[in-house]
Coordinates of C-alpha atoms and ligand atoms in Angstrom, one line a residue:
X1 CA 242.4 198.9 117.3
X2 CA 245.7 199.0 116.1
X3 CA 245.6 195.3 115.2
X4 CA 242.5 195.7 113.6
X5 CA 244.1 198.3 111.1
X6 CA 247.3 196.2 110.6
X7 CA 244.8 193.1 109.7
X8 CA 242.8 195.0 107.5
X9 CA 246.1 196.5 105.5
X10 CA 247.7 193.4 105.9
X11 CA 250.9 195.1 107.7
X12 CA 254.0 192.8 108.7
X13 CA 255.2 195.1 111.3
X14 CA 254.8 198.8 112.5
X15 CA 257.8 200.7 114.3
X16 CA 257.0 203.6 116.2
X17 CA 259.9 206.0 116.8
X18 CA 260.2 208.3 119.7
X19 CA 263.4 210.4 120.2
X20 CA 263.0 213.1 123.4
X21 CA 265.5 215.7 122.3
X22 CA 265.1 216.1 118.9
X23 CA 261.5 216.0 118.8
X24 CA 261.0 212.7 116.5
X25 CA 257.9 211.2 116.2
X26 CA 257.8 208.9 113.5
X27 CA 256.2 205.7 112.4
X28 CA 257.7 202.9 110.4
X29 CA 255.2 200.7 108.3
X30 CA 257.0 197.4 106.5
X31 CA 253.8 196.1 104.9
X32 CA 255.1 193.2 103.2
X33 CA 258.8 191.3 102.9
X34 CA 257.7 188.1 100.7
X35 CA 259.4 189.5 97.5
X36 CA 261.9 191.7 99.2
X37 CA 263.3 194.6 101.4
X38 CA 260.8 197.0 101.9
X39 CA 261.9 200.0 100.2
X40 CA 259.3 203.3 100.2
X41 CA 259.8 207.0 101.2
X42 CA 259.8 209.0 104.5
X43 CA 257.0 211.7 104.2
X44 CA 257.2 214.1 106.6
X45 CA 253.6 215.9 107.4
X46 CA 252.1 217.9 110.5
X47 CA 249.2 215.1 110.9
X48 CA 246.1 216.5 112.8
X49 CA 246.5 213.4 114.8
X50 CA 248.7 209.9 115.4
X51 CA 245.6 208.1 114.1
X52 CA 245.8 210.0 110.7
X53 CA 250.0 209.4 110.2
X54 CA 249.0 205.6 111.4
X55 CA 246.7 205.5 108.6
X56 CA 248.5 207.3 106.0
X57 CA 251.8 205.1 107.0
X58 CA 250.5 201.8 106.4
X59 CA 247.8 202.7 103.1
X60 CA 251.1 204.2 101.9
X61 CA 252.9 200.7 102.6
X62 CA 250.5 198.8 100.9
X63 CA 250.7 200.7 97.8
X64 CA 254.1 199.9 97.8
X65 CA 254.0 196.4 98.0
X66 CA 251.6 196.5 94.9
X67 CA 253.8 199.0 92.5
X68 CA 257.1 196.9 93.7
X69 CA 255.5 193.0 92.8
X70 CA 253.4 194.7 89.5
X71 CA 256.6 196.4 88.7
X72 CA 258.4 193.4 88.5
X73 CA 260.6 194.0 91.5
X74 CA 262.4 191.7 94.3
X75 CA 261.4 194.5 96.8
X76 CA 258.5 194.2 99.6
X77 CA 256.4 197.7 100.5
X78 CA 257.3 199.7 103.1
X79 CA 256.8 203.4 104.2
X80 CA 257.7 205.8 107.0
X81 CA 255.6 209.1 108.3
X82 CA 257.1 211.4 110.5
X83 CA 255.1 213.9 112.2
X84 CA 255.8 217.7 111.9
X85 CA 256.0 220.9 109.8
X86 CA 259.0 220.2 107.5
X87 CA 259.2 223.8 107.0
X88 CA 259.4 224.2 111.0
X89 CA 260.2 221.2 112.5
X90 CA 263.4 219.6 110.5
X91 CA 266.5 219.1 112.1
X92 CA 270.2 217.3 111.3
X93 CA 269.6 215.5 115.1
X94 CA 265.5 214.7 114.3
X95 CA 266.8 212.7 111.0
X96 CA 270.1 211.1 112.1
X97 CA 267.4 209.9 115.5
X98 CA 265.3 208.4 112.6
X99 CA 268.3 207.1 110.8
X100 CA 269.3 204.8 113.6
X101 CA 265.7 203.7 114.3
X102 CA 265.7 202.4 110.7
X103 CA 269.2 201.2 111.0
X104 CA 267.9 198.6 113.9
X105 CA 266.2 197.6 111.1
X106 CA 269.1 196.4 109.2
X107 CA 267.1 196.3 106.1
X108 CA 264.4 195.0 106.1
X109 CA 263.4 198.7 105.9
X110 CA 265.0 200.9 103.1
X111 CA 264.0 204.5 103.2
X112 CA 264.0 207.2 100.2
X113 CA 263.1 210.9 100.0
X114 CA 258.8 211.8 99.8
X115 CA 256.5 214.4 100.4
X116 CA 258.4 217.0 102.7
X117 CA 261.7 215.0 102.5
X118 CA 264.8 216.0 100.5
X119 CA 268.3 214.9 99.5
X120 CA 270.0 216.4 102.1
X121 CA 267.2 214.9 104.8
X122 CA 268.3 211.4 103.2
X123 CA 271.9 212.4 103.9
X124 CA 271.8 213.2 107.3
X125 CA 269.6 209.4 107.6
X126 CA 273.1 208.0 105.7
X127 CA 275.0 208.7 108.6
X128 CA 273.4 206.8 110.6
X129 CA 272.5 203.7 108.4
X130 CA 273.0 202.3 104.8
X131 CA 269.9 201.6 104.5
X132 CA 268.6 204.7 102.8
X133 CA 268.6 205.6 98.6
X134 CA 268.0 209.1 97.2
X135 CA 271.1 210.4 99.3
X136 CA 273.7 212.8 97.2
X137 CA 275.4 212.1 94.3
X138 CA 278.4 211.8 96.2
X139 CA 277.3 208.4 98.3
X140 CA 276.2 206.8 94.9
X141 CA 273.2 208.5 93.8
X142 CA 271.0 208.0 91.1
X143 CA 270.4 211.7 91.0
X144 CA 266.8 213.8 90.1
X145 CA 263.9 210.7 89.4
X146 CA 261.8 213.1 87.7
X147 CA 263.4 212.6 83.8
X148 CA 264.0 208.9 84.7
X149 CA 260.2 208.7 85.8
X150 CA 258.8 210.7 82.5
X151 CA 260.6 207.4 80.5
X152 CA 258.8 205.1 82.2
X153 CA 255.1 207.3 81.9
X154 CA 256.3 207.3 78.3
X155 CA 256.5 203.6 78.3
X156 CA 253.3 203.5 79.9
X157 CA 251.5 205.7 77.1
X158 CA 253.5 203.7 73.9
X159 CA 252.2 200.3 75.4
X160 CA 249.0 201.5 76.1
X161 CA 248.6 203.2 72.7
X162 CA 249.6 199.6 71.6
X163 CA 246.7 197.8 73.2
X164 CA 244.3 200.8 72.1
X165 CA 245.4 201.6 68.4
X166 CA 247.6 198.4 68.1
X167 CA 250.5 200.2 67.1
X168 CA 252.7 202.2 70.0
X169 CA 253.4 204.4 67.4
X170 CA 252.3 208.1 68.9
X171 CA 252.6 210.4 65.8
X172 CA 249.9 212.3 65.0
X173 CA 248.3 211.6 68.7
X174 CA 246.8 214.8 70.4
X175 CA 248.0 214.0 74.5
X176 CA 246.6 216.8 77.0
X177 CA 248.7 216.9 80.0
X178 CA 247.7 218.2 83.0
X179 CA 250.8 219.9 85.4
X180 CA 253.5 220.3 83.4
X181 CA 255.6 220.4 86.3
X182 CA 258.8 218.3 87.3
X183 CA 257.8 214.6 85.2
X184 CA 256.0 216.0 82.7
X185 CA 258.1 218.7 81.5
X186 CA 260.5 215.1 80.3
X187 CA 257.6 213.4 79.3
X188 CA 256.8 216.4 77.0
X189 CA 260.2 216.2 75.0
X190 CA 259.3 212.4 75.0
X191 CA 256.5 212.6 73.4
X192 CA 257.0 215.8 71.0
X193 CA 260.4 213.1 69.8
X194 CA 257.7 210.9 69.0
X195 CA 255.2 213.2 67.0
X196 CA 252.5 213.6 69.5
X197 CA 250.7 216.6 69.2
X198 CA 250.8 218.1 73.2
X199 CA 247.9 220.6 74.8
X200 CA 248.9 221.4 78.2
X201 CA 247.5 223.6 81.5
X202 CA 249.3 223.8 84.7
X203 CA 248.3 226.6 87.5
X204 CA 251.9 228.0 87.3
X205 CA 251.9 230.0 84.1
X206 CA 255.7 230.0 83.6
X207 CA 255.2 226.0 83.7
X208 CA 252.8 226.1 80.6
X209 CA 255.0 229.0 79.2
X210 CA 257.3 226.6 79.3
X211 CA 255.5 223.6 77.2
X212 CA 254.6 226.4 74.7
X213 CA 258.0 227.7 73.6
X214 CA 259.6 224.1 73.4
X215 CA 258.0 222.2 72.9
X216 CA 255.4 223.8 70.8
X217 CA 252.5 222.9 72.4
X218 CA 248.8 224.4 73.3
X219 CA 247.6 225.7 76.4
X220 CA 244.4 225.6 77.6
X221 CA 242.6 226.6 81.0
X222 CA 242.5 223.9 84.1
X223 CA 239.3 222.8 83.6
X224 CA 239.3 222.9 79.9
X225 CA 242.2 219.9 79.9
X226 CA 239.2 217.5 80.7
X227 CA 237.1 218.5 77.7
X228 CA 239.2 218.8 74.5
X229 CA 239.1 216.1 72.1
X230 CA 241.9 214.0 72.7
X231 CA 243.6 210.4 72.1
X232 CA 245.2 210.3 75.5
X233 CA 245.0 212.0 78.9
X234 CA 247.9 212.2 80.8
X235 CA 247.4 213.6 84.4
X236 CA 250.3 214.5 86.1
X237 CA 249.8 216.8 88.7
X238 CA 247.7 215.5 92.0
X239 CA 245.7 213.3 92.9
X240 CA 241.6 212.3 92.5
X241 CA 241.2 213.7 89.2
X242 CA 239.1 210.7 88.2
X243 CA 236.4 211.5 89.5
X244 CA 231.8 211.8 89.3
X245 CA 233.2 215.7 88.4
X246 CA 235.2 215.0 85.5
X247 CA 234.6 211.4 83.9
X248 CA 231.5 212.6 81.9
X249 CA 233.8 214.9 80.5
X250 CA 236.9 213.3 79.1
X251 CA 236.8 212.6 75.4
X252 CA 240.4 210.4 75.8
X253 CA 240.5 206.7 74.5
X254 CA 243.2 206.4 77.0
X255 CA 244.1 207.8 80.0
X256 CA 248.0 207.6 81.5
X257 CA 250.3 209.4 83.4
X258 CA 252.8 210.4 86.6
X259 CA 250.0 211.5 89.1
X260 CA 249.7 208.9 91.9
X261 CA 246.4 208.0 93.1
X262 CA 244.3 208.8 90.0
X263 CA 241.1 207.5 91.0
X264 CA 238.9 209.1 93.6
X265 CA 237.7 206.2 94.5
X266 CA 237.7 202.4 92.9
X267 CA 234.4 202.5 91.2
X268 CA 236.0 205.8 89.4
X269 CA 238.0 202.8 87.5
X270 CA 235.4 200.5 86.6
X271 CA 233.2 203.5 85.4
X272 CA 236.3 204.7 82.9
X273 CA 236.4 200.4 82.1
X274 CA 232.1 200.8 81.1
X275 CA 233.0 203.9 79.3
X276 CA 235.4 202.0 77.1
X277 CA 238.4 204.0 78.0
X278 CA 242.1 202.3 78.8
X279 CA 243.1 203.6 81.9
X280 CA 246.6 202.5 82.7
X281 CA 247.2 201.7 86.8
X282 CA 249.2 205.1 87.7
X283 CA 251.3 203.1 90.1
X284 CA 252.7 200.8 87.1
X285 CA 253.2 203.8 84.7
X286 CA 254.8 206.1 87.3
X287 CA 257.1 203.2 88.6
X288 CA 260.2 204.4 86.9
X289 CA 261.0 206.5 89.8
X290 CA 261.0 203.3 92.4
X291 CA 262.8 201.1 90.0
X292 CA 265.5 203.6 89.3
X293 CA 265.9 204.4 92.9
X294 CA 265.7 200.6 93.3
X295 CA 268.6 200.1 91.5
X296 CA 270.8 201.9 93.9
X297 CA 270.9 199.3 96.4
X298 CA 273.5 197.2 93.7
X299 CA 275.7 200.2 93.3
X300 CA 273.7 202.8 90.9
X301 CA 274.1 202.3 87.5
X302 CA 272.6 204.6 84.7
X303 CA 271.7 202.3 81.7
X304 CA 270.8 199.4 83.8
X305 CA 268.0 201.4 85.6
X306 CA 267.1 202.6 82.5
X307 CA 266.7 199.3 80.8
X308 CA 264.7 198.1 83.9
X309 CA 262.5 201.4 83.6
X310 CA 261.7 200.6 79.4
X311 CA 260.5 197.0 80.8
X312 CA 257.1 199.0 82.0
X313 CA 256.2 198.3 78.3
X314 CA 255.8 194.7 78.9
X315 CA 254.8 195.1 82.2
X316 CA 251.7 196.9 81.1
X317 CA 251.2 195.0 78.4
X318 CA 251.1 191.9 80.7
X319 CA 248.8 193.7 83.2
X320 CA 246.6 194.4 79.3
X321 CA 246.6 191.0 78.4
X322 CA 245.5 189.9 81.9
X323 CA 242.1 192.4 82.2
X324 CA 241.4 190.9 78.7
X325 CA 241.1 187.6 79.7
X326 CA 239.3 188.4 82.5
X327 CA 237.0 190.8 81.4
X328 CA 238.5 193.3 84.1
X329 CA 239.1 196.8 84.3
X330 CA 243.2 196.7 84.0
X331 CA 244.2 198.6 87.2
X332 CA 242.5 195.8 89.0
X333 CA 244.4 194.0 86.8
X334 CA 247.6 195.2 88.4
X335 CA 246.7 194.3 91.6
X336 CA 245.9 190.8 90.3
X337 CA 249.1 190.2 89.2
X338 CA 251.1 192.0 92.4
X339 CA 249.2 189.5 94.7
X340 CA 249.7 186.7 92.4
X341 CA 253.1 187.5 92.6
X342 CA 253.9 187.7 95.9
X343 CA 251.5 184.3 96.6
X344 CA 253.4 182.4 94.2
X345 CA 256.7 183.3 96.0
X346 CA 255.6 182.5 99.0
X347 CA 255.3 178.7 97.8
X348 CA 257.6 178.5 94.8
X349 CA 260.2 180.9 95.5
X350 CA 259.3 181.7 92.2
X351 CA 259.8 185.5 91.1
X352 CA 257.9 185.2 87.8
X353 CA 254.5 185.3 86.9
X354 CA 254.6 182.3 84.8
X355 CA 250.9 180.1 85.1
X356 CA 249.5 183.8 85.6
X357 CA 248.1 184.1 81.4
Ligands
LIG401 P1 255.7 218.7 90.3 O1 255.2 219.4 91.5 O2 257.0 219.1 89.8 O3 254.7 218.9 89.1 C1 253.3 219.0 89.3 C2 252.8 220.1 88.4 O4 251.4 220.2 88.5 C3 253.3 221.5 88.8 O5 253.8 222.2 87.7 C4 252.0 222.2 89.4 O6 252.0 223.6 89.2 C5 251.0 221.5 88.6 N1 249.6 221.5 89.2 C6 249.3 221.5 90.5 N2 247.9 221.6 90.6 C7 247.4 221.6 89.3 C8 246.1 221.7 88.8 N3 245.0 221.8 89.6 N4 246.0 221.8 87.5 C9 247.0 221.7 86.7 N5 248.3 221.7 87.1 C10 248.5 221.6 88.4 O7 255.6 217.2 90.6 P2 256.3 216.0 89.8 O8 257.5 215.5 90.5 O9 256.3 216.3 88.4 O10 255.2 214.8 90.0 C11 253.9 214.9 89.3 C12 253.1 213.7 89.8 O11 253.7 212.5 89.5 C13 252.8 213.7 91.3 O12 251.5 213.2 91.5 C14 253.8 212.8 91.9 O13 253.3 212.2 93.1 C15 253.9 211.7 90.8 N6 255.1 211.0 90.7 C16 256.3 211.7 90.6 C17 257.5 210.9 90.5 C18 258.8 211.6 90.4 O14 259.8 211.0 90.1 N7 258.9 213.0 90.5 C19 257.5 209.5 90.7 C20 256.3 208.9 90.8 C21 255.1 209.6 90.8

């Protein structure tokens, strides 16, 4: 059974961690090593059952693999679940006995903060192994991801104005966002810089509040963001928002944001791609976070991440370039060009994608 999953997900190898006294139970997924360590984050979530963290480990790895080889990255995809209420079950001894299981690693796994993990979670994992980024500021940091992220969404709208309008240029552009939260409160200031016009909703009013006083912008209801005449959507709250529910609704030319997992499901994709609208894999646009994060492991250094992050331009426009040609929706696009990376490696030792347009 377990093989059958690993086959179907393509998984390299699968670590299960089992410490008595602290109560660990956690699962380590390295998906793929071709390009890389794999680097990916250690959610921590009180799974109904193994067979649920097992799944939700290694889909989680695979989607790393694909944002590190579209990004442009020498990393592979890895993730890690451990299983428990992180607002019951965390303890110093439960992460330092899941810092030394990924130290026996010795790097072929690199973990990072996720959904229920924190900075200080990541510290106590640094006392037991290097092998862990998003740690404290002082053991070389590269600090809050969120504003670093919002440059690279940015990015991700200027180049996919570019393919739309031909110009990146976003003044005058009317962008709804939805969740104004974390990344999008930078992305906003981004994108006010640049003379967009912003409409914004979040379900915490302060949030949208927020948007209004600085950055001038309209607020509308929740479900209003998907009907109001726009240029570009950019979601950035959860998950599944492109949906049967919504698509009918959005008046966008493009849609591109943070949120991760966009798409209910594929066909959610091609139906935007029939509809005529861009929509821009969330996994490249929202990759700032992994390449800034990314860049820790050579001794974090500001600019350089940031330079790395501005590169999602070309990156997308790449990925744009490629769906042309192929008539293809351009998140399947994405994927194209992660696999083609990671297959030409394997017989070139070749990290570009040169031969792929
Ligand atoms: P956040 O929690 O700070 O912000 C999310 C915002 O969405 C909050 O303000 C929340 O109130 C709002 N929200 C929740 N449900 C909503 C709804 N139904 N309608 C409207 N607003 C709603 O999170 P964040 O760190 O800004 O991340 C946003 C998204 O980007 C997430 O999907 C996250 O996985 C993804 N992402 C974040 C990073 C990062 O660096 N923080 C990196 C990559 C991807």
């Amino acid at each position: 059974m377990t093989f059958t999953l690993l086959d179907h997900y393509g998984v390299e190898q699968l670590v299960y961690c089992q410490d008595k006294q602290s109560g660990l139970k956690a699962i380590i997924a390295i998906h793929d090593t071709t390009l890389g360590p794999a680097l990916g984050g250690t959610r921590m979530y009180p799974y109904a059952s193994e067979d649920e963290a097992l799944e939700d480990v290694v889909r989680l790895a695979r989607g790393m693999t694909y944002k590190a080889a579209a990004a442009g990255l020498q990393l592979g995809g890895g993730k890690a679940v451990i299983i428990g209420d992180p607002k019951k079950d965390k303890s110093e001894a439960l992460f330092r006995a899941f810092g030394k299981y990924v130290n026996t690693l010795q790097g072929r796994y690199i973990t990072a903060e996720d959904v229920g993990t924190t900075v200080m979670d990541m510290d106590y994992i640094h006392q037991e192994t290097p092998y862990v980024t998003g740690v404290s500021p002082e053991f070389g940091s590269s600090g809050n991801p969120s504003p670093v992220t919002a440059f690279g969404v940015f990015q991700g709208i200027r180049a996919a104005a570019n393919e739309v309008y031909g110009s990146p240029d976003l003044s005058g552009k009317v962008v709804t966002v939805q969740g104004v939260g974390s990344v999008a409160y930078h992305l906003c200031g981004f994108l006010k810089e640049a003379g967009a016009e912003l409409i914004v909703t979040d379900v915490v009013q302060e949030h949208v509040d927020r948007a209004v006083r600085e950055y001038n912008a309209t607020a509308v209801g929740v479900n209003e963001i998907y009907t109001v005449p726009c240029d570009i959507f950019a979601p950035c709250a959860m998950g599944g928002i492109l949906n049967d529910d919504t698509l009918s609704l959005l008046k966008a030319r493009i849609v591109a944001g943070a949120a991760n997992n966009q798409l209910r499901e594929e066909r959610h994709g091609d139906l935007l791609h029939e509809r005529g609208i861009l929509y821009a894999p969330d996994y490249v646009v929202n990759s700032g976070g992994l390449i800034n994060v990314s860049d820790e492991l050579q001794g974090y250094q500001r600019e350089r991440a940031l330079n790395n992050v501005a590169k999602i331009y070309d990156q997308l426009g790449t990925i744009f370039e490629l769906a042309r040609q192929h008539s293809i929706p351009a998140f399947r696009a994405a994927d194209m060009l992660a696999i083609h990376r990671i297959e030409q490696y394997k017989k070139t030792n070749d990290y570009s994608i040169e031969g792929m347009l």
